[in-house]
PDB file of C-alpha atoms and ligand atoms in Angstrom:
ATOM      1  CA  MET A   1       4.513 -12.231   9.181  1.00  0.00           C
ATOM      2  CA  GLU A   2       4.572  -8.626  10.617  1.00  0.00           C
ATOM      3  CA  HIS A   3       3.985  -6.724   7.356  1.00  0.00           C
ATOM      4  CA  LEU A   4       2.095  -7.619   4.319  1.00  0.00           C
ATOM      5  CA  ALA A   5       2.007  -5.284   1.411  1.00  0.00           C
ATOM      6  CA  ILE A   6      -0.416  -5.703  -1.406  1.00  0.00           C
ATOM      7  CA  ILE A   7      -0.403  -4.171  -5.141  1.00  0.00           C
ATOM      8  CA  MET A   8      -4.316  -3.994  -5.667  1.00  0.00           C
ATOM      9  CA  ASP A   9      -4.313  -4.400  -9.177  1.00  0.00           C
ATOM     10  CA  GLY A  10      -7.359  -5.678 -11.669  1.00  0.00           C
ATOM     11  CA  ASN A  11     -10.130  -3.429 -10.583  1.00  0.00           C
ATOM     12  CA  GLY A  12     -10.601  -2.036 -14.364  1.00  0.00           C
ATOM     13  CA  ARG A  13     -10.722  -5.571 -15.735  1.00  0.00           C
ATOM     14  CA  TRP A  14     -13.181  -6.611 -13.109  1.00  0.00           C
ATOM     15  CA  ALA A  15     -15.512  -4.029 -14.132  1.00  0.00           C
ATOM     16  CA  LYS A  16     -14.931  -4.564 -17.733  1.00  0.00           C
ATOM     17  CA  ALA A  17     -15.851  -8.086 -17.801  1.00  0.00           C
ATOM     18  CA  ARG A  18     -19.125  -7.087 -16.094  1.00  0.00           C
ATOM     19  CA  ASN A  19     -19.965  -4.352 -18.580  1.00  0.00           C
ATOM     20  CA  LYS A  20     -19.501  -1.717 -15.652  1.00  0.00           C
ATOM     21  CA  PRO A  21     -17.622   1.523 -15.351  1.00  0.00           C
ATOM     22  CA  ARG A  22     -14.144   1.280 -14.152  1.00  0.00           C
ATOM     23  CA  ILE A  23     -15.064   3.012 -11.041  1.00  0.00           C
ATOM     24  CA  SER A  24     -17.557   0.296  -9.859  1.00  0.00           C
ATOM     25  CA  GLY A  25     -14.458  -1.751 -10.097  1.00  0.00           C
ATOM     26  CA  HIS A  26     -12.492   0.471  -7.751  1.00  0.00           C
ATOM     27  CA  ARG A  27     -15.423   0.385  -5.354  1.00  0.00           C
ATOM     28  CA  ALA A  28     -15.436  -3.355  -5.250  1.00  0.00           C
ATOM     29  CA  GLY A  29     -11.889  -2.903  -4.679  1.00  0.00           C
ATOM     30  CA  ALA A  30     -12.453  -1.008  -1.456  1.00  0.00           C
ATOM     31  CA  GLU A  31     -14.549  -3.555  -0.240  1.00  0.00           C
ATOM     32  CA  ALA A  32     -11.976  -6.377  -0.915  1.00  0.00           C
ATOM     33  CA  LEU A  33      -9.662  -4.074   1.198  1.00  0.00           C
ATOM     34  CA  ASP A  34     -11.876  -4.202   4.181  1.00  0.00           C
ATOM     35  CA  ARG A  35     -12.199  -7.804   3.802  1.00  0.00           C
ATOM     36  CA  VAL A  36      -8.442  -8.327   3.799  1.00  0.00           C
ATOM     37  CA  MET A  37      -7.736  -6.053   6.780  1.00  0.00           C
ATOM     38  CA  HIS A  38      -9.948  -8.317   8.829  1.00  0.00           C
ATOM     39  CA  TYR A  39      -7.856 -11.493   7.675  1.00  0.00           C
ATOM     40  CA  CYS A  40      -4.684  -9.767   8.427  1.00  0.00           C
ATOM     41  CA  ARG A  41      -5.964  -9.144  12.160  1.00  0.00           C
ATOM     42  CA  GLU A  42      -7.051 -12.558  12.636  1.00  0.00           C
ATOM     43  CA  ALA A  43      -3.458 -13.618  11.208  1.00  0.00           C
ATOM     44  CA  GLY A  44      -1.795 -11.566  13.754  1.00  0.00           C
ATOM     45  CA  ILE A  45      -0.317  -9.175  11.086  1.00  0.00           C
ATOM     46  CA  ARG A  46       0.374  -5.630  12.274  1.00  0.00           C
ATOM     47  CA  TYR A  47       1.091  -3.679   9.239  1.00  0.00           C
ATOM     48  CA  LEU A  48      -0.807  -3.531   6.046  1.00  0.00           C
ATOM     49  CA  THR A  49       0.431  -1.454   3.182  1.00  0.00           C
ATOM     50  CA  VAL A  50      -1.812  -1.117   0.048  1.00  0.00           C
ATOM     51  CA  TYR A  51      -0.683   0.777  -3.312  1.00  0.00           C
ATOM     52  CA  ALA A  52      -3.908   2.517  -3.887  1.00  0.00           C
ATOM     53  CA  PHE A  53      -2.815   5.178  -6.426  1.00  0.00           C
ATOM     54  CA  SER A  54       0.742   5.599  -8.023  1.00  0.00           C
ATOM     55  CA  THR A  55       2.534   8.774  -9.051  1.00  0.00           C
ATOM     56  CA  GLU A  56       2.153   7.289 -12.706  1.00  0.00           C
ATOM     57  CA  ASN A  57      -1.748   6.916 -12.105  1.00  0.00           C
ATOM     58  CA  TRP A  58      -1.885  10.529 -12.623  1.00  0.00           C
ATOM     59  CA  LYS A  59      -1.792   9.975 -16.273  1.00  0.00           C
ATOM     60  CA  ARG A  60      -5.330   8.354 -16.476  1.00  0.00           C
ATOM     61  CA  SER A  61      -8.289  10.301 -17.355  1.00  0.00           C
ATOM     62  CA  LYS A  62      -9.777  13.055 -15.514  1.00  0.00           C
ATOM     63  CA  ALA A  63     -12.772  11.428 -14.727  1.00  0.00           C
ATOM     64  CA  GLU A  64     -11.169   8.171 -13.268  1.00  0.00           C
ATOM     65  CA  VAL A  65      -8.703  10.254 -11.316  1.00  0.00           C
ATOM     66  CA  SER A  66     -11.526  12.299  -9.967  1.00  0.00           C
ATOM     67  CA  GLY A  67     -13.828   9.282  -9.193  1.00  0.00           C
ATOM     68  CA  LEU A  68     -10.742   7.560  -7.397  1.00  0.00           C
ATOM     69  CA  MET A  69     -10.228  10.775  -4.982  1.00  0.00           C
ATOM     70  CA  LYS A  70     -13.832  11.083  -4.284  1.00  0.00           C
ATOM     71  CA  LEU A  71     -13.902   7.323  -3.384  1.00  0.00           C
ATOM     72  CA  LEU A  72     -10.839   7.703  -1.137  1.00  0.00           C
ATOM     73  CA  SER A  73     -12.769  10.961   0.382  1.00  0.00           C
ATOM     74  CA  ASN A  74     -15.954   8.824   1.026  1.00  0.00           C
ATOM     75  CA  TYR A  75     -13.934   5.951   2.155  1.00  0.00           C
ATOM     76  CA  MET A  76     -12.219   8.100   4.749  1.00  0.00           C
ATOM     77  CA  ARG A  77     -15.412   9.776   6.035  1.00  0.00           C
ATOM     78  CA  SER A  78     -17.907   6.444   5.953  1.00  0.00           C
ATOM     79  CA  LYS A  79     -14.952   4.432   7.637  1.00  0.00           C
ATOM     80  CA  GLU A  80     -13.721   6.752  10.607  1.00  0.00           C
ATOM     81  CA  LYS A  81     -15.909   5.293  13.272  1.00  0.00           C
ATOM     82  CA  GLU A  82     -15.385   1.691  12.340  1.00  0.00           C
ATOM     83  CA  LEU A  83     -11.436   2.419  11.876  1.00  0.00           C
ATOM     84  CA  VAL A  84     -11.225   4.102  15.412  1.00  0.00           C
ATOM     85  CA  SER A  85     -13.309   1.198  17.343  1.00  0.00           C
ATOM     86  CA  ASN A  86     -11.281  -1.368  15.749  1.00  0.00           C
ATOM     87  CA  GLY A  87      -8.076  -0.106  16.594  1.00  0.00           C
ATOM     88  CA  VAL A  88      -6.828   0.647  12.966  1.00  0.00           C
ATOM     89  CA  ARG A  89      -4.318   3.563  12.549  1.00  0.00           C
ATOM     90  CA  PHE A  90      -4.440   4.623   9.451  1.00  0.00           C
ATOM     91  CA  ARG A  91      -1.665   6.424   7.472  1.00  0.00           C
ATOM     92  CA  VAL A  92      -1.058   7.635   3.750  1.00  0.00           C
ATOM     93  CA  VAL A  93       2.441   7.378   2.281  1.00  0.00           C
ATOM     94  CA  GLY A  94       3.344   9.285  -1.173  1.00  0.00           C
ATOM     95  CA  ARG A  95       3.582  12.290  -2.409  1.00  0.00           C
ATOM     96  CA  LYS A  96       0.641  14.021  -0.186  1.00  0.00           C
ATOM     97  CA  ALA A  97       1.431  17.383  -1.568  1.00  0.00           C
ATOM     98  CA  ASP A  98      -0.149  16.282  -5.061  1.00  0.00           C
ATOM     99  CA  LEU A  99      -3.603  15.622  -3.570  1.00  0.00           C
ATOM    100  CA  SER A 100      -5.997  18.439  -3.012  1.00  0.00           C
ATOM    101  CA  THR A 101      -5.937  20.594  -0.126  1.00  0.00           C
ATOM    102  CA  LYS A 102      -9.252  19.296   0.663  1.00  0.00           C
ATOM    103  CA  ILE A 103      -7.991  15.378   0.683  1.00  0.00           C
ATOM    104  CA  GLN A 104      -4.809  16.651   2.412  1.00  0.00           C
ATOM    105  CA  ARG A 105      -7.026  18.012   5.351  1.00  0.00           C
ATOM    106  CA  GLU A 106      -9.215  14.942   5.500  1.00  0.00           C
ATOM    107  CA  ILE A 107      -5.978  12.632   5.531  1.00  0.00           C
ATOM    108  CA  ALA A 108      -4.423  14.761   8.307  1.00  0.00           C
ATOM    109  CA  ALA A 109      -7.438  14.620  10.622  1.00  0.00           C
ATOM    110  CA  LEU A 110      -7.936  10.562  10.137  1.00  0.00           C
ATOM    111  CA  GLU A 111      -4.491  10.042  10.682  1.00  0.00           C
ATOM    112  CA  GLU A 112      -4.950  12.158  13.998  1.00  0.00           C
ATOM    113  CA  HIS A 113      -7.811  10.341  15.008  1.00  0.00           C
ATOM    114  CA  THR A 114      -6.662   6.850  14.422  1.00  0.00           C
ATOM    115  CA  ARG A 115      -3.351   7.700  15.856  1.00  0.00           C
ATOM    116  CA  GLY A 116      -3.946   5.105  18.794  1.00  0.00           C
ATOM    117  CA  GLY A 117      -4.491   2.174  16.661  1.00  0.00           C
ATOM    118  CA  ASP A 118      -2.420  -1.000  17.181  1.00  0.00           C
ATOM    119  CA  PHE A 119      -2.958  -2.252  13.605  1.00  0.00           C
ATOM    120  CA  THR A 120      -1.456  -0.094  10.870  1.00  0.00           C
ATOM    121  CA  LEU A 121      -3.168   0.447   7.513  1.00  0.00           C
ATOM    122  CA  ALA A 122      -0.734   2.387   5.376  1.00  0.00           C
ATOM    123  CA  VAL A 123      -2.504   3.472   1.936  1.00  0.00           C
ATOM    124  CA  ALA A 124      -0.041   4.384  -0.792  1.00  0.00           C
ATOM    125  CA  LEU A 125      -1.175   7.367  -2.620  1.00  0.00           C
ATOM    126  CA  SER A 126       0.383   9.389  -5.302  1.00  0.00           C
ATOM    127  CA  TYR A 127       3.108   6.806  -4.448  1.00  0.00           C
ATOM    128  CA  GLY A 128       6.229   5.880  -6.393  1.00  0.00           C
ATOM    129  CA  GLY A 129       9.351   4.338  -5.159  1.00  0.00           C
ATOM    130  CA  ARG A 130      11.659   6.260  -7.289  1.00  0.00           C
ATOM    131  CA  ALA A 131       9.760   9.563  -5.938  1.00  0.00           C
ATOM    132  CA  GLU A 132      10.225   8.082  -2.492  1.00  0.00           C
ATOM    133  CA  ILE A 133      14.009   7.834  -2.902  1.00  0.00           C
ATOM    134  CA  VAL A 134      14.281  11.203  -4.512  1.00  0.00           C
ATOM    135  CA  ASP A 135      12.177  12.878  -1.803  1.00  0.00           C
ATOM    136  CA  ALA A 136      14.486  10.965   0.863  1.00  0.00           C
ATOM    137  CA  ALA A 137      17.507  12.146  -0.651  1.00  0.00           C
ATOM    138  CA  ASN A 138      16.269  15.965  -0.995  1.00  0.00           C
ATOM    139  CA  GLU A 139      15.058  15.818   2.574  1.00  0.00           C
ATOM    140  CA  TRP A 140      18.527  14.800   3.699  1.00  0.00           C
ATOM    141  CA  ARG A 141      20.472  17.020   1.737  1.00  0.00           C
ATOM    142  CA  LYS A 142      18.683  19.789   3.582  1.00  0.00           C
ATOM    143  CA  THR A 143      19.795  18.236   6.963  1.00  0.00           C
ATOM    144  CA  ASN A 144      23.147  16.341   6.980  1.00  0.00           C
ATOM    145  CA  PRO A 145      24.840  17.461   3.766  1.00  0.00           C
ATOM    146  CA  GLY A 146      28.184  17.160   4.972  1.00  0.00           C
ATOM    147  CA  LYS A 147      28.174  13.697   6.757  1.00  0.00           C
ATOM    148  CA  PRO A 148      28.708  10.330   4.827  1.00  0.00           C
ATOM    149  CA  LEU A 149      25.378   8.766   4.472  1.00  0.00           C
ATOM    150  CA  THR A 150      24.130   5.436   6.093  1.00  0.00           C
ATOM    151  CA  GLU A 151      21.406   2.879   5.210  1.00  0.00           C
ATOM    152  CA  GLU A 152      19.959   3.579   8.222  1.00  0.00           C
ATOM    153  CA  ASP A 153      20.364   7.280   8.076  1.00  0.00           C
ATOM    154  CA  PHE A 154      18.896   7.146   4.485  1.00  0.00           C
ATOM    155  CA  ARG A 155      16.027   5.192   5.683  1.00  0.00           C
ATOM    156  CA  SER A 156      14.895   7.631   8.193  1.00  0.00           C
ATOM    157  CA  PHE A 157      14.054  10.063   5.541  1.00  0.00           C
ATOM    158  CA  LEU A 158      11.584   7.668   4.129  1.00  0.00           C
ATOM    159  CA  TYR A 159       7.529   8.192   4.134  1.00  0.00           C
ATOM    160  CA  ALA A 160       7.500   5.822   6.890  1.00  0.00           C
ATOM    161  CA  PRO A 161      10.614   4.704   8.444  1.00  0.00           C
ATOM    162  CA  ASP A 162       8.787   3.412  11.671  1.00  0.00           C
ATOM    163  CA  ILE A 163       7.073   0.798   9.587  1.00  0.00           C
ATOM    164  CA  PRO A 164       9.137  -2.438   9.183  1.00  0.00           C
ATOM    165  CA  ASP A 165       9.999  -3.702   5.591  1.00  0.00           C
ATOM    166  CA  PRO A 166       7.327  -5.913   4.267  1.00  0.00           C
ATOM    167  CA  ASP A 167       7.787  -9.547   4.523  1.00  0.00           C
ATOM    168  CA  LEU A 168       5.608 -10.347   1.645  1.00  0.00           C
ATOM    169  CA  ILE A 169       4.403  -8.340  -1.407  1.00  0.00           C
ATOM    170  CA  VAL A 170       1.202  -9.845  -3.150  1.00  0.00           C
ATOM    171  CA  ARG A 171       0.309  -8.715  -6.807  1.00  0.00           C
ATOM    172  CA  THR A 172      -3.112  -9.475  -7.905  1.00  0.00           C
ATOM    173  CA  SER A 173      -4.373  -9.826 -11.750  1.00  0.00           C
ATOM    174  CA  GLY A 174      -1.539 -11.585 -13.112  1.00  0.00           C
ATOM    175  CA  GLU A 175       1.053  -8.692 -13.898  1.00  0.00           C
ATOM    176  CA  LEU A 176       4.296  -9.678 -12.829  1.00  0.00           C
ATOM    177  CA  ARG A 177       6.259  -6.327 -12.085  1.00  0.00           C
ATOM    178  CA  THR A 178       6.377  -4.217  -9.162  1.00  0.00           C
ATOM    179  CA  SER A 179       5.244  -0.898 -10.942  1.00  0.00           C
ATOM    180  CA  ASN A 180       7.380   1.078  -8.564  1.00  0.00           C
ATOM    181  CA  PHE A 181       5.935  -0.102  -5.208  1.00  0.00           C
ATOM    182  CA  LEU A 182       8.331   0.137  -2.177  1.00  0.00           C
ATOM    183  CA  LEU A 183      11.719   0.103  -4.123  1.00  0.00           C
ATOM    184  CA  TRP A 184      13.647   0.672  -0.975  1.00  0.00           C
ATOM    185  CA  GLU A 185      11.675  -1.403   1.439  1.00  0.00           C
ATOM    186  CA  SER A 186      11.268  -4.461  -0.462  1.00  0.00           C
ATOM    187  CA  ALA A 187      15.161  -5.348  -0.913  1.00  0.00           C
ATOM    188  CA  TYR A 188      14.194  -8.702   0.912  1.00  0.00           C
ATOM    189  CA  SER A 189      10.457  -9.167   0.511  1.00  0.00           C
ATOM    190  CA  GLU A 190       9.027 -12.409  -0.592  1.00  0.00           C
ATOM    191  CA  TYR A 191       6.644 -11.855  -3.706  1.00  0.00           C
ATOM    192  CA  TYR A 192       3.512 -13.678  -4.554  1.00  0.00           C
ATOM    193  CA  PHE A 193       1.570 -13.312  -7.742  1.00  0.00           C
ATOM    194  CA  THR A 194      -1.787 -14.211  -8.545  1.00  0.00           C
ATOM    195  CA  ASP A 195      -3.903 -14.027 -11.544  1.00  0.00           C
ATOM    196  CA  VAL A 196      -7.060 -13.203  -9.601  1.00  0.00           C
ATOM    197  CA  LEU A 197      -8.486  -9.655  -9.820  1.00  0.00           C
ATOM    198  CA  TRP A 198      -8.416  -7.671  -6.908  1.00  0.00           C
ATOM    199  CA  PRO A 199     -12.032  -7.241  -6.230  1.00  0.00           C
ATOM    200  CA  ASP A 200     -12.100 -11.102  -6.187  1.00  0.00           C
ATOM    201  CA  PHE A 201      -9.471 -11.538  -3.658  1.00  0.00           C
ATOM    202  CA  ASP A 202     -11.005 -13.583  -0.941  1.00  0.00           C
ATOM    203  CA  ARG A 203     -10.291 -15.708   2.114  1.00  0.00           C
ATOM    204  CA  ALA A 204      -9.014 -18.551   0.304  1.00  0.00           C
ATOM    205  CA  GLU A 205      -6.950 -16.416  -1.767  1.00  0.00           C
ATOM    206  CA  PHE A 206      -5.509 -14.869   1.219  1.00  0.00           C
ATOM    207  CA  ASP A 207      -4.619 -18.167   2.728  1.00  0.00           C
ATOM    208  CA  LYS A 208      -3.109 -19.142  -0.317  1.00  0.00           C
ATOM    209  CA  ALA A 209      -0.869 -16.346  -0.210  1.00  0.00           C
ATOM    210  CA  LEU A 210       0.230 -16.845   3.227  1.00  0.00           C
ATOM    211  CA  ALA A 211       0.671 -20.624   2.865  1.00  0.00           C
ATOM    212  CA  SER A 212       3.206 -20.038  -0.033  1.00  0.00           C
ATOM    213  CA  TYR A 213       4.942 -17.580   2.352  1.00  0.00           C
ATOM    214  CA  SER A 214       5.463 -19.991   5.088  1.00  0.00           C
ATOM    215  CA  LYS A 215       7.136 -22.314   2.766  1.00  0.00           C
ATOM    216  CA  ARG A 216       9.828 -19.746   2.031  1.00  0.00           C
ATOM    217  CA  GLU A 217      13.095 -19.787   3.451  1.00  0.00           C
ATOM    218  CA  ARG A 218      14.352 -16.213   3.963  1.00  0.00           C
ATOM    219  CA  ARG A 219      18.081 -16.323   4.081  1.00  0.00           C
ATOM    220  CA  MET A 220      18.591 -12.226   3.660  1.00  0.00           C
ATOM    221  CA  GLY A 221      22.161 -13.434   2.120  1.00  0.00           C
ATOM    222  CA  GLY A 222      23.291 -15.205   5.004  1.00  0.00           C
ATOM    223  CA  ARG A 223      23.751 -18.978   5.467  1.00  0.00           C
ATOM    224  CA  LEU A 224      22.917 -20.935   8.587  1.00  0.00           C
ATOM    225  CA  LYS A 225      25.604 -23.718   8.056  1.00  0.00           C
TER     226      LYS A 225
HETATM  227  C1  IPE B   1      -5.878  -0.922  -9.723  1.00  0.00           C
HETATM  228  O1  IPE B   1      -6.594  -1.451 -10.693  1.00  0.00           O
HETATM  229  C2  IPE B   1      -6.087   0.356  -9.052  1.00  0.00           C
HETATM  230  C3  IPE B   1      -5.599   1.529  -9.474  1.00  0.00           C
HETATM  231  C4  IPE B   1      -4.516   1.443 -10.328  1.00  0.00           C
HETATM  232  C5  IPE B   1      -6.175   2.803  -8.822  1.00  0.00           C
HETATM  233  P1  IPE B   1      -6.661  -0.979 -12.112  1.00  0.00           P
HETATM  234  O2  IPE B   1      -7.214   0.217 -12.459  1.00  0.00           O
HETATM  235  O3  IPE B   1      -5.227  -0.544 -12.507  1.00  0.00           O
HETATM  236  O4  IPE B   1      -7.152  -1.947 -12.992  1.00  0.00           O
HETATM  237  P2  IPE B   1      -6.842  -2.726 -14.342  1.00  0.00           P
HETATM  238  O5  IPE B   1      -5.204  -3.058 -14.323  1.00  0.00           O
HETATM  239  O6  IPE B   1      -7.022  -1.560 -15.614  1.00  0.00           O
HETATM  240  O7  IPE B   1      -7.736  -3.959 -14.704  1.00  0.00           O
HETATM  241  C1  IPE B   2      -0.177  -0.477 -10.035  1.00  0.00           C
HETATM  242  O1  IPE B   2      -1.059  -0.910 -10.877  1.00  0.00           O
HETATM  243  C2  IPE B   2      -0.440   0.849  -9.033  1.00  0.00           C
HETATM  244  C3  IPE B   2      -1.739   0.313  -8.161  1.00  0.00           C
HETATM  245  C4  IPE B   2      -2.343  -0.837  -8.142  1.00  0.00           C
HETATM  246  C5  IPE B   2      -2.294   1.483  -7.479  1.00  0.00           C
HETATM  247  P1  IPE B   2      -1.361  -0.084 -12.341  1.00  0.00           P
HETATM  248  O2  IPE B   2      -2.270  -0.621 -12.920  1.00  0.00           O
HETATM  249  O3  IPE B   2      -1.172   1.336 -12.317  1.00  0.00           O
HETATM  250  O4  IPE B   2       0.313  -0.654 -13.009  1.00  0.00           O
HETATM  251  P2  IPE B   2       0.507  -0.943 -14.420  1.00  0.00           P
HETATM  252  O5  IPE B   2       0.480   0.210 -15.285  1.00  0.00           O
HETATM  253  O6  IPE B   2      -0.208  -2.122 -14.882  1.00  0.00           O
HETATM  254  O7  IPE B   2       2.363  -0.971 -14.372  1.00  0.00           O
HETATM  255 MG1   MG B   3      -3.748  -1.945 -13.125  1.00  0.00          MG
END
């Protein structure tokens, strides 16, 4: 597997079960991400995309949104050295312009400083699959409006056209939906759903997801015989 994508869901329920504020669930979620990144590298996976904040998540309370933005900012600052020394290339996919100018600057700096990494961590922030398709269509319209559009042309206008489509998409916390994640890119992705809440996602859960994936037969519409 080259590319694993994860819908990191269940932080709020994890915190609620412990009588803690939702933000402490998000903090535990960031720790789970560090663990899983490590497992991915050991498994030889080269790209990890994680859904951290959707275009719909702006509807949450001001306190939760600002807590998440602060967490992101702290994460980027405190992890920079580690990401660089571990060869992790940090990227953000999503409507970056929706984020504060301070966070946009921090993202741009971290993307630049980690450019040489051979493992890609793509964080989906203010990301929506429909928004991505609409943004791509608008970008295309600016450049080649007269020319008939192919799938390949269209892909080149997505947020990260150089990242291969995800092989497997994992969603934690028992929800059986995609919530607007990677609509274009997931056309032939495999899915794995688990009831485990994201902060509890551990090595055993990671191994289960990979074992499930390894049993799938990916035909991509074709037939061998
Ligand atoms: C996922 O956890 C993280 C974000 C959407 C930011 P949630 O915050 O959605 O957790 P639940 O679904 O309420 O448990
Ligand atoms: C999806 O989770 C988005 C992220 C994990 C960042 P949500 O918790 O926002 O999705 P819904 O509301 O359950 O569909
Ligand atoms: Mg949720």
